[in-house]
Amino acid sequence: MTSQPEAAPHGGAAAPTPPVLPAAERGATVIPDRVVARIAARAAKEALATHTDTSAAHAKLADPRASVTVGSGAARLGLTLDLPYPVDLAGVSRQVQQYVSERVAHLTGMRVTEVTLAIEHLIPAHGLEDRRVQ
């Protein structure tokens, strides 16, 4: 009859501990798509407040909405927003895209490959009643 080693009692010697892996090899942080979308929408709101100075129209602007596609550590963002009118649409659009891209990349650690804007409404800074065709 061969003897089998018996298990160490509960209070006995513990098994050797495995070596500690570097942080990069231990796991991954997963950020849900809806969280990235909320970050992008908030960044768009910040960008609009920073890059447009028509405060009368800001009260009427709807909050930006965002959609996101995440894969392989990269994010593609889609934003739907209102802009005040009159404003340099091309200039403000570029500034919003740049700001949102940098902000999302900074807060999530993801690479932002694309930021697409859909301008849903142009909101007059001053009421339309002052503007008449003569």
PDB file of C-alpha atoms in Angstrom:
ATOM      1  CA  MET A   1       0.000   0.000   0.000  1.00  0.00           C
ATOM      2  CA  THR A   2       1.365   3.382  -0.990  1.00  0.00           C
ATOM      3  CA  SER A   3       0.989   6.291   1.303  1.00  0.00           C
ATOM      4  CA  GLN A   4      -0.727   9.400   0.014  1.00  0.00           C
ATOM      5  CA  PRO A   5       0.206  12.800   1.390  1.00  0.00           C
ATOM      6  CA  GLU A   6      -2.489  14.147   3.623  1.00  0.00           C
ATOM      7  CA  ALA A   7      -3.883  17.650   3.231  1.00  0.00           C
ATOM      8  CA  ALA A   8      -2.542  20.166   5.647  1.00  0.00           C
ATOM      9  CA  PRO A   9      -4.963  20.984   8.440  1.00  0.00           C
ATOM     10  CA  HIS A  10      -6.719  24.366   8.343  1.00  0.00           C
ATOM     11  CA  GLY A  11      -4.246  25.941  10.681  1.00  0.00           C
ATOM     12  CA  GLY A  12      -1.225  24.294   9.017  1.00  0.00           C
ATOM     13  CA  ALA A  13       1.244  25.581   6.516  1.00  0.00           C
ATOM     14  CA  ALA A  14      -0.271  27.495   3.613  1.00  0.00           C
ATOM     15  CA  ALA A  15       0.474  26.806   0.001  1.00  0.00           C
ATOM     16  CA  PRO A  16       3.073  29.073  -1.571  1.00  0.00           C
ATOM     17  CA  THR A  17       1.576  32.296  -2.927  1.00  0.00           C
ATOM     18  CA  PRO A  18       1.822  32.917  -6.644  1.00  0.00           C
ATOM     19  CA  PRO A  19       3.975  35.856  -7.744  1.00  0.00           C
ATOM     20  CA  VAL A  20       2.213  39.196  -8.107  1.00  0.00           C
ATOM     21  CA  LEU A  21       1.561  40.090 -11.745  1.00  0.00           C
ATOM     22  CA  PRO A  22       2.183  43.592 -13.089  1.00  0.00           C
ATOM     23  CA  ALA A  23      -0.940  45.789 -13.110  1.00  0.00           C
ATOM     24  CA  ALA A  24      -1.215  45.703 -16.910  1.00  0.00           C
ATOM     25  CA  GLU A  25      -1.490  41.909 -16.859  1.00  0.00           C
ATOM     26  CA  ARG A  26      -3.994  41.538 -13.999  1.00  0.00           C
ATOM     27  CA  GLY A  27      -7.177  42.529 -15.776  1.00  0.00           C
ATOM     28  CA  ALA A  28      -8.998  45.218 -17.664  1.00  0.00           C
ATOM     29  CA  THR A  29     -11.305  48.060 -16.815  1.00  0.00           C
ATOM     30  CA  VAL A  30     -14.525  47.868 -18.795  1.00  0.00           C
ATOM     31  CA  ILE A  31     -16.548  51.055 -19.290  1.00  0.00           C
ATOM     32  CA  PRO A  32     -20.100  50.434 -20.550  1.00  0.00           C
ATOM     33  CA  ASP A  33     -21.117  52.156 -23.797  1.00  0.00           C
ATOM     34  CA  ARG A  34     -23.873  54.124 -22.071  1.00  0.00           C
ATOM     35  CA  VAL A  35     -21.325  55.609 -19.651  1.00  0.00           C
ATOM     36  CA  VAL A  36     -19.079  56.709 -22.514  1.00  0.00           C
ATOM     37  CA  ALA A  37     -22.162  58.208 -24.211  1.00  0.00           C
ATOM     38  CA  ARG A  38     -23.036  60.191 -21.073  1.00  0.00           C
ATOM     39  CA  ILE A  39     -19.472  61.479 -20.823  1.00  0.00           C
ATOM     40  CA  ALA A  40     -19.602  62.557 -24.488  1.00  0.00           C
ATOM     41  CA  ALA A  41     -22.963  64.317 -24.047  1.00  0.00           C
ATOM     42  CA  ARG A  42     -21.683  66.166 -20.992  1.00  0.00           C
ATOM     43  CA  ALA A  43     -18.495  67.167 -22.833  1.00  0.00           C
ATOM     44  CA  ALA A  44     -20.590  68.492 -25.742  1.00  0.00           C
ATOM     45  CA  LYS A  45     -22.615  70.604 -23.318  1.00  0.00           C
ATOM     46  CA  GLU A  46     -19.385  71.973 -21.808  1.00  0.00           C
ATOM     47  CA  ALA A  47     -18.021  72.736 -25.284  1.00  0.00           C
ATOM     48  CA  LEU A  48     -21.158  74.619 -26.297  1.00  0.00           C
ATOM     49  CA  ALA A  49     -21.038  76.692 -23.127  1.00  0.00           C
ATOM     50  CA  THR A  50     -17.365  77.483 -23.734  1.00  0.00           C
ATOM     51  CA  HIS A  51     -17.317  78.103 -27.485  1.00  0.00           C
ATOM     52  CA  THR A  52     -20.588  79.982 -28.011  1.00  0.00           C
ATOM     53  CA  ASP A  53     -21.289  83.254 -26.270  1.00  0.00           C
ATOM     54  CA  THR A  54     -24.985  83.798 -27.019  1.00  0.00           C
ATOM     55  CA  SER A  55     -26.313  83.151 -23.520  1.00  0.00           C
ATOM     56  CA  ALA A  56     -29.924  84.019 -24.428  1.00  0.00           C
ATOM     57  CA  ALA A  57     -30.080  81.028 -26.759  1.00  0.00           C
ATOM     58  CA  HIS A  58     -28.437  78.659 -24.265  1.00  0.00           C
ATOM     59  CA  ALA A  59     -31.537  78.618 -22.088  1.00  0.00           C
ATOM     60  CA  LYS A  60     -33.498  77.253 -25.064  1.00  0.00           C
ATOM     61  CA  LEU A  61     -30.935  74.661 -26.212  1.00  0.00           C
ATOM     62  CA  ALA A  62     -31.832  71.034 -25.596  1.00  0.00           C
ATOM     63  CA  ASP A  63     -29.190  68.902 -23.901  1.00  0.00           C
ATOM     64  CA  PRO A  64     -26.927  67.116 -26.381  1.00  0.00           C
ATOM     65  CA  ARG A  65     -27.548  63.404 -26.924  1.00  0.00           C
ATOM     66  CA  ALA A  66     -24.803  60.924 -27.710  1.00  0.00           C
ATOM     67  CA  SER A  67     -24.446  57.440 -29.095  1.00  0.00           C
ATOM     68  CA  VAL A  68     -21.255  55.423 -29.025  1.00  0.00           C
ATOM     69  CA  THR A  69     -19.715  52.340 -30.547  1.00  0.00           C
ATOM     70  CA  VAL A  70     -16.809  50.908 -28.573  1.00  0.00           C
ATOM     71  CA  GLY A  71     -14.453  48.196 -29.724  1.00  0.00           C
ATOM     72  CA  SER A  72     -10.801  47.278 -29.204  1.00  0.00           C
ATOM     73  CA  GLY A  73     -10.149  50.241 -26.919  1.00  0.00           C
ATOM     74  CA  ALA A  74     -11.453  52.761 -29.458  1.00  0.00           C
ATOM     75  CA  ALA A  75     -14.689  54.741 -29.513  1.00  0.00           C
ATOM     76  CA  ARG A  76     -16.764  56.218 -32.344  1.00  0.00           C
ATOM     77  CA  LEU A  77     -19.111  58.955 -31.124  1.00  0.00           C
ATOM     78  CA  GLY A  78     -22.291  60.367 -32.596  1.00  0.00           C
ATOM     79  CA  LEU A  79     -23.717  63.593 -31.162  1.00  0.00           C
ATOM     80  CA  THR A  80     -27.096  65.188 -31.773  1.00  0.00           C
ATOM     81  CA  LEU A  81     -27.338  68.777 -30.596  1.00  0.00           C
ATOM     82  CA  ASP A  82     -28.930  72.174 -31.000  1.00  0.00           C
ATOM     83  CA  LEU A  83     -26.843  75.236 -31.825  1.00  0.00           C
ATOM     84  CA  PRO A  84     -27.538  78.900 -31.233  1.00  0.00           C
ATOM     85  CA  TYR A  85     -28.152  81.044 -34.307  1.00  0.00           C
ATOM     86  CA  PRO A  86     -26.387  83.022 -35.711  1.00  0.00           C
ATOM     87  CA  VAL A  87     -23.105  81.216 -35.163  1.00  0.00           C
ATOM     88  CA  ASP A  88     -20.233  80.019 -37.333  1.00  0.00           C
ATOM     89  CA  LEU A  89     -21.536  76.470 -37.804  1.00  0.00           C
ATOM     90  CA  ALA A  90     -18.332  75.029 -39.242  1.00  0.00           C
ATOM     91  CA  GLY A  91     -16.119  76.628 -36.606  1.00  0.00           C
ATOM     92  CA  VAL A  92     -18.261  75.681 -33.639  1.00  0.00           C
ATOM     93  CA  SER A  93     -18.720  72.152 -35.006  1.00  0.00           C
ATOM     94  CA  ARG A  94     -14.954  71.642 -35.270  1.00  0.00           C
ATOM     95  CA  GLN A  95     -14.419  73.012 -31.761  1.00  0.00           C
ATOM     96  CA  VAL A  96     -17.117  70.749 -30.292  1.00  0.00           C
ATOM     97  CA  GLN A  97     -15.699  67.699 -32.075  1.00  0.00           C
ATOM     98  CA  GLN A  98     -12.171  68.450 -30.871  1.00  0.00           C
ATOM     99  CA  TYR A  99     -13.217  69.167 -27.287  1.00  0.00           C
ATOM    100  CA  VAL A 100     -15.438  66.085 -26.997  1.00  0.00           C
ATOM    101  CA  SER A 101     -12.760  63.867 -28.524  1.00  0.00           C
ATOM    102  CA  GLU A 102     -10.077  65.074 -26.119  1.00  0.00           C
ATOM    103  CA  ARG A 103     -12.369  64.978 -23.068  1.00  0.00           C
ATOM    104  CA  VAL A 104     -13.661  61.447 -23.699  1.00  0.00           C
ATOM    105  CA  ALA A 105     -10.134  60.187 -24.408  1.00  0.00           C
ATOM    106  CA  HIS A 106      -8.843  61.796 -21.209  1.00  0.00           C
ATOM    107  CA  LEU A 107     -11.631  60.512 -18.945  1.00  0.00           C
ATOM    108  CA  THR A 108     -11.943  56.987 -20.343  1.00  0.00           C
ATOM    109  CA  GLY A 109      -8.473  56.211 -21.664  1.00  0.00           C
ATOM    110  CA  MET A 110     -10.027  55.200 -24.993  1.00  0.00           C
ATOM    111  CA  ARG A 111      -8.842  56.330 -28.382  1.00  0.00           C
ATOM    112  CA  VAL A 112     -11.588  58.367 -30.083  1.00  0.00           C
ATOM    113  CA  THR A 113     -11.506  57.672 -33.809  1.00  0.00           C
ATOM    114  CA  GLU A 114     -14.534  59.662 -34.943  1.00  0.00           C
ATOM    115  CA  VAL A 115     -16.964  62.294 -33.668  1.00  0.00           C
ATOM    116  CA  THR A 116     -19.996  62.805 -35.901  1.00  0.00           C
ATOM    117  CA  LEU A 117     -22.356  65.742 -35.326  1.00  0.00           C
ATOM    118  CA  ALA A 118     -26.015  66.000 -36.262  1.00  0.00           C
ATOM    119  CA  ILE A 119     -27.345  69.512 -35.763  1.00  0.00           C
ATOM    120  CA  GLU A 120     -31.007  69.094 -35.011  1.00  0.00           C
ATOM    121  CA  HIS A 121     -32.136  72.702 -34.465  1.00  0.00           C
ATOM    122  CA  LEU A 122     -30.770  76.216 -34.819  1.00  0.00           C
ATOM    123  CA  ILE A 123     -32.120  78.295 -31.930  1.00  0.00           C
ATOM    124  CA  PRO A 124     -32.283  82.079 -32.523  1.00  0.00           C
ATOM    125  CA  ALA A 125     -30.322  84.036 -29.930  1.00  0.00           C
ATOM    126  CA  HIS A 126     -32.825  86.862 -30.222  1.00  0.00           C
ATOM    127  CA  GLY A 127     -36.523  86.396 -30.798  1.00  0.00           C
ATOM    128  CA  LEU A 128     -37.810  86.221 -34.337  1.00  0.00           C
ATOM    129  CA  GLU A 129     -40.263  89.029 -33.645  1.00  0.00           C
ATOM    130  CA  ASP A 130     -37.463  91.599 -34.077  1.00  0.00           C
ATOM    131  CA  ARG A 131     -36.675  90.350 -37.577  1.00  0.00           C
ATOM    132  CA  ARG A 132     -39.050  91.356 -40.321  1.00  0.00           C
ATOM    133  CA  VAL A 133     -38.787  91.348 -44.034  1.00  0.00           C
ATOM    134  CA  GLN A 134     -39.477  94.809 -45.444  1.00  0.00           C
TER     135      GLN A 134
END
